mmCIF file of C-alpha atoms and ligand atoms in Angstrom:
data_model
loop_
_atom_site.group_PDB
_atom_site.id
_atom_site.type_symbol
_atom_site.label_atom_id
_atom_site.label_comp_id
_atom_site.label_asym_id
_atom_site.label_seq_id
_atom_site.Cartn_x
_atom_site.Cartn_y
_atom_site.Cartn_z
ATOM 1 C CA MET A 251 23.444 -5.119 26.619
ATOM 2 C CA LYS A 252 21.001 -5.912 23.784
ATOM 3 C CA LEU A 253 19.582 -3.562 21.144
ATOM 4 C CA SER A 254 16.046 -3.795 22.539
ATOM 5 C CA GLU A 255 17.330 -2.401 25.855
ATOM 6 C CA ILE A 256 18.595 0.810 24.286
ATOM 7 C CA ASN A 257 16.075 3.484 25.015
ATOM 8 C CA GLY A 258 16.690 7.155 25.324
ATOM 9 C CA GLU A 259 19.895 9.109 25.101
ATOM 10 C CA SER A 260 23.041 7.414 26.301
ATOM 11 C CA GLY A 261 26.745 8.140 25.774
ATOM 12 C CA ASN A 262 28.337 4.906 26.865
ATOM 13 C CA ILE A 263 26.906 1.915 25.068
ATOM 14 C CA GLU A 264 28.736 -1.377 24.867
ATOM 15 C CA ILE A 265 27.112 -3.978 22.650
ATOM 16 C CA LYS A 266 27.812 -6.856 20.272
ATOM 17 C CA VAL A 267 25.974 -6.568 16.951
ATOM 18 C CA LYS A 268 25.990 -7.781 13.379
ATOM 19 C CA ILE A 269 26.516 -5.141 10.684
ATOM 20 C CA LEU A 270 23.535 -5.649 8.368
ATOM 21 C CA SER A 271 24.256 -2.858 5.927
ATOM 22 C CA LEU A 272 26.967 -0.287 5.406
ATOM 23 C CA SER A 273 26.768 2.720 3.085
ATOM 24 C CA LYS A 274 29.098 5.648 2.641
ATOM 25 C CA ARG A 275 28.181 9.242 1.918
ATOM 26 C CA GLU A 276 30.353 12.230 1.078
ATOM 27 C CA ILE A 277 29.197 15.650 2.143
ATOM 28 C CA THR A 278 30.684 19.112 1.922
ATOM 29 C CA THR A 279 30.739 21.130 5.122
ATOM 30 C CA SER A 280 32.377 24.414 6.050
ATOM 31 C CA LYS A 281 35.510 22.365 6.851
ATOM 32 C CA GLY A 282 35.584 20.799 3.390
ATOM 33 C CA GLU A 283 34.782 17.335 2.093
ATOM 34 C CA THR A 284 33.937 14.774 4.702
ATOM 35 C CA VAL A 285 32.712 11.181 4.723
ATOM 36 C CA TYR A 286 30.287 9.388 6.974
ATOM 37 C CA TYR A 287 28.815 5.903 7.087
ATOM 38 C CA TYR A 288 25.327 4.667 7.865
ATOM 39 C CA GLY A 289 23.319 1.477 7.845
ATOM 40 C CA LEU A 290 21.650 -1.055 10.116
ATOM 41 C CA VAL A 291 22.958 -3.215 12.926
ATOM 42 C CA GLY A 292 21.075 -6.104 14.486
ATOM 43 C CA ASP A 293 21.137 -8.688 17.256
ATOM 44 C CA GLU A 294 18.749 -11.340 18.641
ATOM 45 C CA THR A 295 16.419 -8.618 19.942
ATOM 46 C CA GLY A 296 16.043 -6.218 17.018
ATOM 47 C CA VAL A 297 17.507 -4.008 14.315
ATOM 48 C CA ILE A 298 18.407 -0.330 14.582
ATOM 49 C CA PRO A 299 20.058 2.221 12.278
ATOM 50 C CA TYR A 300 23.446 3.790 12.925
ATOM 51 C CA THR A 301 25.551 6.695 11.761
ATOM 52 C CA ALA A 302 29.348 6.419 11.959
ATOM 53 C CA TRP A 303 31.803 9.277 11.540
ATOM 54 C CA GLU A 304 34.656 6.810 11.661
ATOM 55 C CA PHE A 305 34.597 3.192 10.629
ATOM 56 C CA PRO A 306 37.465 0.645 10.512
ATOM 57 C CA ALA A 307 38.104 -0.089 6.837
ATOM 58 C CA PRO A 308 38.066 -3.920 6.765
ATOM 59 C CA ILE A 309 34.604 -4.211 8.350
ATOM 60 C CA LYS A 310 31.803 -5.046 5.927
ATOM 61 C CA ALA A 311 28.134 -6.021 5.997
ATOM 62 C CA GLY A 312 27.705 -9.450 7.595
ATOM 63 C CA ASP A 313 30.509 -9.006 10.141
ATOM 64 C CA VAL A 314 29.921 -9.310 13.865
ATOM 65 C CA VAL A 315 31.557 -6.562 15.919
ATOM 66 C CA GLN A 316 31.969 -5.609 19.565
ATOM 67 C CA ILE A 317 31.256 -1.913 20.024
ATOM 68 C CA LYS A 318 32.354 0.217 22.984
ATOM 69 C CA TYR A 319 31.594 3.869 23.793
ATOM 70 C CA ALA A 320 28.812 4.342 21.256
ATOM 71 C CA ARG A 321 26.071 6.933 21.731
ATOM 72 C CA SER A 322 22.326 6.481 21.264
ATOM 73 C CA LYS A 323 19.704 9.088 20.477
ATOM 74 C CA LEU A 324 16.196 9.338 19.071
ATOM 75 C CA TYR A 325 16.219 10.503 15.457
ATOM 76 C CA ASN A 326 13.026 10.762 13.379
ATOM 77 C CA ASP A 327 11.114 8.917 16.140
ATOM 78 C CA ARG A 328 13.504 5.996 15.960
ATOM 79 C CA MET A 329 16.415 4.994 18.207
ATOM 80 C CA ARG A 330 19.749 5.378 16.430
ATOM 81 C CA LEU A 331 23.351 4.519 17.309
ATOM 82 C CA TYR A 332 26.210 6.953 16.691
ATOM 83 C CA PHE A 333 29.870 5.952 16.368
ATOM 84 C CA ASP A 334 32.512 8.672 16.541
ATOM 85 C CA SER A 335 36.243 8.984 17.176
ATOM 86 C CA LYS A 336 35.832 7.775 20.780
ATOM 87 C CA THR A 337 33.960 4.628 19.730
ATOM 88 C CA GLU A 338 35.874 1.346 19.586
ATOM 89 C CA ILE A 339 34.725 -1.151 16.962
ATOM 90 C CA ILE A 340 36.360 -4.565 17.297
ATOM 91 C CA MET A 341 35.890 -7.373 14.754
ATOM 92 C CA LYS A 342 34.748 -10.766 16.041
ATOM 93 C CA PRO A 343 35.846 -13.073 13.215
ATOM 94 C CA GLY A 344 34.051 -16.408 13.059
ATOM 95 C CA GLU A 345 31.144 -15.271 15.242
ATOM 96 C CA ASP A 346 27.580 -14.986 14.050
ATOM 97 C CA ILE A 347 24.356 -13.560 15.487
ATOM 98 C CA GLU A 348 20.844 -14.699 14.608
ATOM 99 C CA VAL A 349 19.239 -11.315 13.927
ATOM 100 C CA LYS A 350 15.605 -10.724 14.744
ATOM 101 C CA ARG A 351 13.852 -9.246 11.700
ATOM 102 C CA THR A 352 11.739 -6.198 12.391
ATOM 103 C CA TYR A 353 9.292 -4.657 9.995
ATOM 104 C CA LYS A 354 8.222 -1.060 9.952
ATOM 105 C CA GLU A 355 4.688 -0.379 11.193
ATOM 106 C CA THR A 356 3.077 0.983 8.019
ATOM 107 C CA LYS A 357 -0.296 2.497 7.130
ATOM 108 C CA LEU A 358 -1.821 0.990 3.987
ATOM 109 C CA MET A 359 -1.673 4.370 2.225
ATOM 110 C CA ASP A 360 2.112 4.381 2.679
ATOM 111 C CA LEU A 361 2.837 0.935 1.208
ATOM 112 C CA SER A 362 5.676 1.108 -1.277
ATOM 113 C CA LEU A 363 7.838 -1.271 -3.271
ATOM 114 C CA LYS A 364 10.815 0.338 -1.515
ATOM 115 C CA ASN A 365 9.824 -1.525 1.681
ATOM 116 C CA LEU A 366 8.923 -5.054 0.631
ATOM 117 C CA PHE A 367 8.158 -6.402 4.118
ATOM 118 C CA VAL A 368 6.042 -4.418 6.577
ATOM 119 C CA THR A 369 3.875 -4.657 9.657
ATOM 120 C CA VAL A 370 0.268 -3.593 9.055
ATOM 121 C CA THR A 371 -2.917 -3.635 11.127
ATOM 122 C CA GLY A 372 -6.264 -3.785 9.383
ATOM 123 C CA LYS A 373 -9.698 -5.274 8.952
ATOM 124 C CA ILE A 374 -10.260 -8.205 6.588
ATOM 125 C CA SER A 375 -13.185 -8.308 4.170
ATOM 126 C CA ASN A 376 -14.387 -10.375 1.184
ATOM 127 C CA MET A 377 -11.867 -13.107 1.876
ATOM 128 C CA SER A 378 -12.563 -16.433 0.188
ATOM 129 C CA GLY A 379 -10.453 -19.472 -0.594
ATOM 130 C CA LYS A 380 -9.586 -21.388 -3.740
ATOM 131 C CA GLU A 381 -7.936 -24.785 -3.923
ATOM 132 C CA TYR A 382 -4.950 -25.423 -6.139
ATOM 133 C CA ASN A 383 -3.194 -28.598 -7.142
ATOM 134 C CA LYS A 384 0.503 -28.554 -7.645
ATOM 135 C CA ALA A 385 2.722 -31.619 -8.030
ATOM 136 C CA GLY A 386 0.105 -33.841 -6.384
ATOM 137 C CA ASN A 387 -0.393 -31.535 -3.396
ATOM 138 C CA THR A 388 -3.552 -29.583 -2.739
ATOM 139 C CA PHE A 389 -3.207 -26.193 -1.152
ATOM 140 C CA LYS A 390 -5.469 -23.245 -0.579
ATOM 141 C CA ILE A 391 -5.027 -19.581 -1.444
ATOM 142 C CA TYR A 392 -7.291 -17.012 0.175
ATOM 143 C CA ASN A 393 -7.959 -13.660 -1.503
ATOM 144 C CA GLY A 394 -9.692 -10.629 -0.088
ATOM 145 C CA PHE A 395 -9.134 -7.102 1.149
ATOM 146 C CA ILE A 396 -7.494 -5.484 4.145
ATOM 147 C CA GLU A 397 -8.334 -1.940 5.151
ATOM 148 C CA ASP A 398 -7.305 0.637 7.712
ATOM 149 C CA ASP A 399 -8.186 4.288 8.192
ATOM 150 C CA THR A 400 -6.029 5.303 5.219
ATOM 151 C CA SER A 401 -6.661 2.810 2.408
ATOM 152 C CA ARG A 402 -7.945 -0.588 1.311
ATOM 153 C CA VAL A 403 -5.762 -3.060 -0.606
ATOM 154 C CA ARG A 404 -5.996 -6.605 -1.904
ATOM 155 C CA ILE A 405 -4.467 -9.297 0.243
ATOM 156 C CA SER A 406 -3.714 -12.949 -0.424
ATOM 157 C CA SER A 407 -2.844 -15.601 2.088
ATOM 158 C CA PHE A 408 -1.204 -18.921 1.351
ATOM 159 C CA GLY A 409 -2.856 -21.653 3.389
ATOM 160 C CA GLN A 410 -3.912 -19.474 6.273
ATOM 161 C CA GLN A 411 -7.512 -18.279 6.487
ATOM 162 C CA LEU A 412 -8.325 -14.925 8.076
ATOM 163 C CA GLU A 413 -11.837 -14.180 9.276
ATOM 164 C CA ASN A 414 -13.907 -11.511 7.541
ATOM 165 C CA GLY A 415 -14.737 -8.519 9.728
ATOM 166 C CA LYS A 416 -11.851 -9.216 12.126
ATOM 167 C CA ILE A 417 -8.818 -7.016 12.757
ATOM 168 C CA TYR A 418 -5.359 -8.524 12.419
ATOM 169 C CA ARG A 419 -1.845 -7.313 12.963
ATOM 170 C CA LEU A 420 0.399 -8.826 10.291
ATOM 171 C CA VAL A 421 4.117 -8.777 10.976
ATOM 172 C CA GLY A 422 6.246 -9.288 7.878
ATOM 173 C CA ALA A 423 3.503 -9.071 5.212
ATOM 174 C CA LYS A 424 4.912 -8.752 1.692
ATOM 175 C CA VAL A 425 4.172 -5.832 -0.657
ATOM 176 C CA SER A 426 3.864 -6.443 -4.391
ATOM 177 C CA GLU A 427 2.380 -4.764 -7.433
ATOM 178 C CA PHE A 428 -0.433 -6.287 -9.471
ATOM 179 C CA ASN A 429 -2.791 -4.764 -12.008
ATOM 180 C CA LYS A 430 -1.372 -1.243 -11.413
ATOM 181 C CA GLN A 431 -2.105 -1.414 -7.672
ATOM 182 C CA LEU A 432 -0.152 -2.404 -4.597
ATOM 183 C CA GLU A 433 -1.207 -5.501 -2.687
ATOM 184 C CA LEU A 434 -0.107 -7.562 0.301
ATOM 185 C CA SER A 435 0.504 -11.252 0.802
ATOM 186 C CA ILE A 436 0.808 -13.457 3.856
ATOM 187 C CA GLY A 437 3.418 -16.182 3.525
ATOM 188 C CA ASP A 438 5.137 -18.773 5.728
ATOM 189 C CA LYS A 439 7.203 -16.138 7.509
ATOM 190 C CA THR A 440 4.386 -13.673 8.185
ATOM 191 C CA GLU A 441 3.215 -13.629 11.814
ATOM 192 C CA VAL A 442 -0.547 -13.167 12.185
ATOM 193 C CA PHE A 443 -2.008 -11.733 15.408
ATOM 194 C CA PRO A 444 -5.770 -11.266 15.865
ATOM 195 C CA GLU A 445 -6.533 -7.932 17.544
ATOM 196 C CA GLU A 446 -9.319 -7.246 19.979
ATOM 197 C CA GLU A 447 -10.617 -3.811 19.042
ATOM 198 C CA ASP A 448 -12.825 -3.010 16.064
ATOM 199 C CA MET A 449 -12.171 -0.333 13.449
ATOM 200 C CA ASP A 450 -14.486 1.703 11.289
ATOM 201 C CA PHE A 451 -13.331 3.721 8.401
ATOM 202 C CA GLU A 452 -14.255 6.826 6.524
ATOM 203 C CA ARG A 453 -11.543 7.523 4.048
ATOM 204 C CA TYR A 454 -12.338 10.954 2.635
ATOM 205 C CA TYR A 455 -9.425 12.492 0.778
ATOM 206 C CA LYS A 456 -8.703 15.500 -1.340
ATOM 207 C CA LEU A 457 -7.074 14.505 -4.614
ATOM 208 C CA PHE A 458 -3.902 16.473 -3.933
ATOM 209 C CA GLU A 459 -3.299 14.423 -0.766
ATOM 210 C CA VAL A 460 -2.987 11.110 -2.596
ATOM 211 C CA ASP A 461 0.154 10.110 -4.453
ATOM 212 C CA ASN A 462 -0.060 6.357 -3.969
ATOM 213 C CA PRO A 463 -2.281 3.725 -5.625
ATOM 214 C CA ALA A 464 -4.514 3.515 -2.525
ATOM 215 C CA GLY A 465 -7.895 1.784 -2.561
ATOM 216 C CA GLY A 466 -11.437 2.265 -1.284
ATOM 217 C CA ILE A 467 -11.088 6.054 -1.146
ATOM 218 C CA THR A 468 -14.010 8.500 -1.129
ATOM 219 C CA ILE A 469 -13.668 11.701 -3.165
ATOM 220 C CA LEU A 470 -16.272 14.446 -3.569
ATOM 221 C CA GLY A 471 -16.067 16.368 -6.814
ATOM 222 C CA PHE A 472 -17.571 17.673 -10.025
ATOM 223 C CA ILE A 473 -17.566 15.739 -13.266
ATOM 224 C CA ILE A 474 -16.073 18.221 -15.705
ATOM 225 C CA THR A 475 -15.777 16.066 -18.853
ATOM 226 C CA LEU A 476 -17.453 12.883 -20.048
ATOM 227 C CA GLY A 477 -15.595 10.661 -22.541
ATOM 228 C CA THR A 478 -17.444 10.613 -25.856
ATOM 229 C CA LYS A 479 -16.848 6.881 -26.365
ATOM 230 C CA SER A 480 -18.591 6.012 -23.073
ATOM 231 C CA GLY A 481 -21.419 3.520 -23.573
ATOM 232 C CA ILE A 482 -22.225 -0.176 -23.861
ATOM 233 C CA ILE A 483 -19.464 -2.614 -24.809
ATOM 234 C CA LYS A 484 -19.422 -6.369 -25.429
ATOM 235 C CA ARG A 485 -17.182 -8.666 -23.442
ATOM 236 C CA CYS A 486 -16.308 -12.360 -23.733
ATOM 237 C CA SER A 487 -18.169 -14.247 -20.999
ATOM 238 C CA GLU A 488 -15.154 -16.544 -20.594
ATOM 239 C CA CYS A 489 -12.127 -14.198 -20.397
ATOM 240 C CA ASN A 490 -13.869 -10.827 -19.892
ATOM 241 C CA LYS A 491 -11.917 -9.214 -22.767
ATOM 242 C CA PRO A 492 -13.669 -6.266 -24.470
ATOM 243 C CA LEU A 493 -14.641 -7.300 -28.004
ATOM 244 C CA SER A 494 -14.638 -4.778 -30.826
ATOM 245 C CA THR A 495 -15.824 -7.339 -33.417
ATOM 246 C CA GLY A 496 -18.351 -9.087 -31.149
ATOM 247 C CA VAL A 497 -16.425 -12.385 -31.215
ATOM 248 C CA CYS A 498 -13.606 -13.380 -28.866
ATOM 249 C CA PRO A 499 -10.561 -14.596 -30.835
ATOM 250 C CA ASP A 500 -9.753 -17.059 -28.034
ATOM 251 C CA HIS A 501 -13.311 -18.245 -27.267
ATOM 252 C CA PRO A 502 -15.339 -17.804 -30.492
ATOM 253 C CA ASP A 503 -18.143 -20.158 -29.375
ATOM 254 C CA ARG A 504 -18.641 -18.626 -25.929
ATOM 255 C CA PRO A 505 -21.489 -16.142 -25.496
ATOM 256 C CA THR A 506 -20.799 -12.432 -25.107
ATOM 257 C CA LYS A 507 -22.106 -10.215 -22.322
ATOM 258 C CA LEU A 508 -22.841 -6.519 -22.128
ATOM 259 C CA ASP A 509 -20.922 -4.098 -19.939
ATOM 260 C CA ILE A 510 -20.803 -0.335 -19.549
ATOM 261 C CA PHE A 511 -17.557 1.469 -20.160
ATOM 262 C CA SER A 512 -17.492 5.099 -19.124
ATOM 263 C CA TYR A 513 -14.695 7.544 -18.520
ATOM 264 C CA PHE A 514 -14.788 11.055 -17.183
ATOM 265 C CA THR A 515 -12.755 13.716 -15.411
ATOM 266 C CA LEU A 516 -13.437 14.481 -11.748
ATOM 267 C CA ASP A 517 -12.381 17.789 -10.201
ATOM 268 C CA ASP A 518 -12.482 18.239 -6.428
ATOM 269 C CA GLY A 519 -11.141 21.777 -6.306
ATOM 270 C CA THR A 520 -7.600 20.681 -5.471
ATOM 271 C CA LYS A 521 -6.866 18.695 -8.643
ATOM 272 C CA TYR A 522 -8.590 16.814 -11.424
ATOM 273 C CA ILE A 523 -8.230 13.155 -12.288
ATOM 274 C CA GLN A 524 -9.231 10.708 -15.045
ATOM 275 C CA CYS A 525 -11.795 8.082 -13.949
ATOM 276 C CA ILE A 526 -13.092 4.866 -15.478
ATOM 277 C CA ALA A 527 -16.314 3.215 -14.348
ATOM 278 C CA GLY A 528 -17.926 -0.071 -15.375
ATOM 279 C CA LYS A 529 -21.458 -1.325 -15.001
ATOM 280 C CA ASN A 530 -21.137 -2.224 -11.306
ATOM 281 C CA ALA A 531 -20.628 1.456 -10.538
ATOM 282 C CA ILE A 532 -22.869 2.936 -13.245
ATOM 283 C CA MET A 533 -25.998 0.742 -13.176
ATOM 284 C CA PRO A 534 -27.026 1.456 -9.556
ATOM 285 C CA PHE A 535 -26.378 5.159 -10.155
ATOM 286 C CA LEU A 536 -28.581 5.221 -13.274
ATOM 287 C CA GLY A 537 -31.140 2.938 -11.639
ATOM 288 C CA ILE A 538 -30.936 0.201 -14.267
ATOM 289 C CA LYS A 539 -30.330 -3.556 -14.125
ATOM 290 C CA ASP A 540 -28.471 -6.092 -16.279
ATOM 291 C CA ALA A 541 -31.679 -7.027 -18.079
ATOM 292 C CA ASP A 542 -32.175 -3.376 -19.108
ATOM 293 C CA LEU A 543 -28.831 -3.121 -20.885
ATOM 294 C CA PRO A 544 -29.923 -4.299 -24.374
ATOM 295 C CA ARG A 545 -32.924 -1.941 -24.232
ATOM 296 C CA VAL A 546 -30.989 1.159 -23.105
ATOM 297 C CA ALA A 547 -27.910 0.515 -25.269
ATOM 298 C CA GLY A 548 -28.804 3.301 -27.707
ATOM 299 C CA GLU A 549 -29.505 5.958 -25.091
ATOM 300 C CA ILE A 550 -26.855 5.150 -22.489
ATOM 301 C CA TYR A 551 -24.592 8.021 -23.508
ATOM 302 C CA LYS A 552 -27.447 10.482 -23.071
ATOM 303 C CA MET A 553 -28.269 9.005 -19.641
ATOM 304 C CA LEU A 554 -24.638 9.381 -18.557
ATOM 305 C CA ASP A 555 -24.529 12.903 -19.943
ATOM 306 C CA ASP A 556 -27.707 13.844 -18.032
ATOM 307 C CA LYS A 557 -26.754 12.346 -14.689
ATOM 308 C CA LEU A 558 -22.945 12.639 -14.604
ATOM 309 C CA TYR A 559 -21.694 15.542 -16.678
ATOM 310 C CA GLY A 560 -21.601 18.778 -14.677
ATOM 311 C CA HIS A 561 -22.873 17.114 -11.502
ATOM 312 C CA ALA A 562 -21.375 16.971 -8.023
ATOM 313 C CA VAL A 563 -20.855 13.348 -7.027
ATOM 314 C CA ARG A 564 -19.446 11.181 -4.291
ATOM 315 C CA VAL A 565 -17.135 8.563 -5.744
ATOM 316 C CA ASN A 566 -15.642 5.541 -4.010
ATOM 317 C CA ALA A 567 -12.671 4.386 -6.034
ATOM 318 C CA ASP A 568 -9.282 2.727 -6.187
ATOM 319 C CA PHE A 569 -6.326 4.762 -7.375
ATOM 320 C CA ILE A 570 -4.315 3.016 -10.065
ATOM 321 C CA LYS A 571 -0.855 3.951 -11.250
ATOM 322 C CA ASN A 572 0.055 4.065 -14.941
ATOM 323 C CA GLU A 573 3.718 4.995 -15.278
ATOM 324 C CA GLU A 574 3.816 7.970 -12.897
ATOM 325 C CA GLU A 575 0.215 9.082 -13.480
ATOM 326 C CA LEU A 576 -2.613 8.217 -11.076
ATOM 327 C CA SER A 577 -6.153 7.620 -12.254
ATOM 328 C CA LEU A 578 -9.292 6.259 -10.606
ATOM 329 C CA ARG A 579 -11.088 2.955 -11.068
ATOM 330 C CA VAL A 580 -14.542 3.734 -9.711
ATOM 331 C CA ASN A 581 -16.312 1.253 -7.389
ATOM 332 C CA SER A 582 -19.465 3.284 -6.796
ATOM 333 C CA ILE A 583 -20.959 6.697 -7.535
ATOM 334 C CA SER A 584 -23.739 8.518 -5.742
ATOM 335 C CA ALA A 585 -25.185 11.978 -5.615
ATOM 336 C CA ILE A 586 -23.680 14.171 -2.903
ATOM 337 C CA THR A 587 -25.743 14.347 0.275
ATOM 338 C CA LYS A 588 -25.869 17.028 2.956
ATOM 339 C CA GLU A 589 -23.930 14.672 5.237
ATOM 340 C CA ASP A 590 -21.151 14.376 2.634
ATOM 341 C CA ILE A 591 -20.841 18.144 2.403
ATOM 342 C CA GLU A 592 -20.558 18.467 6.185
ATOM 343 C CA LYS A 593 -17.828 15.808 6.215
ATOM 344 C CA ASP A 594 -16.074 17.524 3.341
ATOM 345 C CA ILE A 595 -16.039 20.783 5.263
ATOM 346 C CA ARG A 596 -14.620 18.995 8.294
ATOM 347 C CA VAL A 597 -11.878 17.371 6.177
ATOM 348 C CA SER A 598 -10.996 20.698 4.571
ATOM 349 C CA GLN A 599 -10.573 22.527 7.866
HETATM 350 ZN ZN1 ZN B 699 -12.486 -14.853 -24.447
#
């Protein structure tokens, strides 16, 4: 028998597997202190978790064992093996098994550094390639976004181009953290499967529902404070650094450019959160263009105060994580429409 053939409850499983991990836990029951073991076993067809009430002492992770009289049962939606006093576990020294890696099917909202390799399904957007030279070889890295019905995150792909607007299932994509957000990458070992169906997304959330640095999220709320230092700032046109003196220490002869820096607190009735918004979010909302920035520099705070402070808005934003605290980096702001309110009522119900 192979692991992939185990399905449903059975009391008499005989199987050869490799012990992939082995942990021990002590618990106190009505009968006193007791110990159990748990971990993962694998074979050529898959990996499944186990719980063992008895375990022969010399066996360790990496060993191949023949198991007789094990039980199987669904636990938390996943098949699990159970070894008890009736189970025989026999070492197979010198034998090895090539274990098939499996990766947990994960929604983008649930990405975590605790699970570095995952299977995700999502739609690709804004993907473009850049060439790099390293040790005489040219290779291409593609950067863009992947989104599902829960979140949108950055994705990079080494050498392999994915088509914008298409849905892919990525088996063994890698999770990492960059710029206070989680992102995915596709490497040599990631399997890429184009999917047939299309997906459309409306990711409305209440603030209390989000505890992950998820991206592309829509929140409806009131702006309850506006940061007093919000306004026009100068940035280096080369490195984008904000310049308090007007001259970049690293690029003194490069021109500067104007940006808007604004920060405010958004309250959606379940929680409030700190937000930052730059010119890409603010200018369309205020109805101004790049060329207007020098002219409106003096009155920008008043414009923000008039149109943001105390108003109900619809914000599309990425959550970012500083230490344990989440805040929002705003992609776009708009006034709340009747349609938004209807959706909000539907989400709340
Ligand atoms: Zn610079």
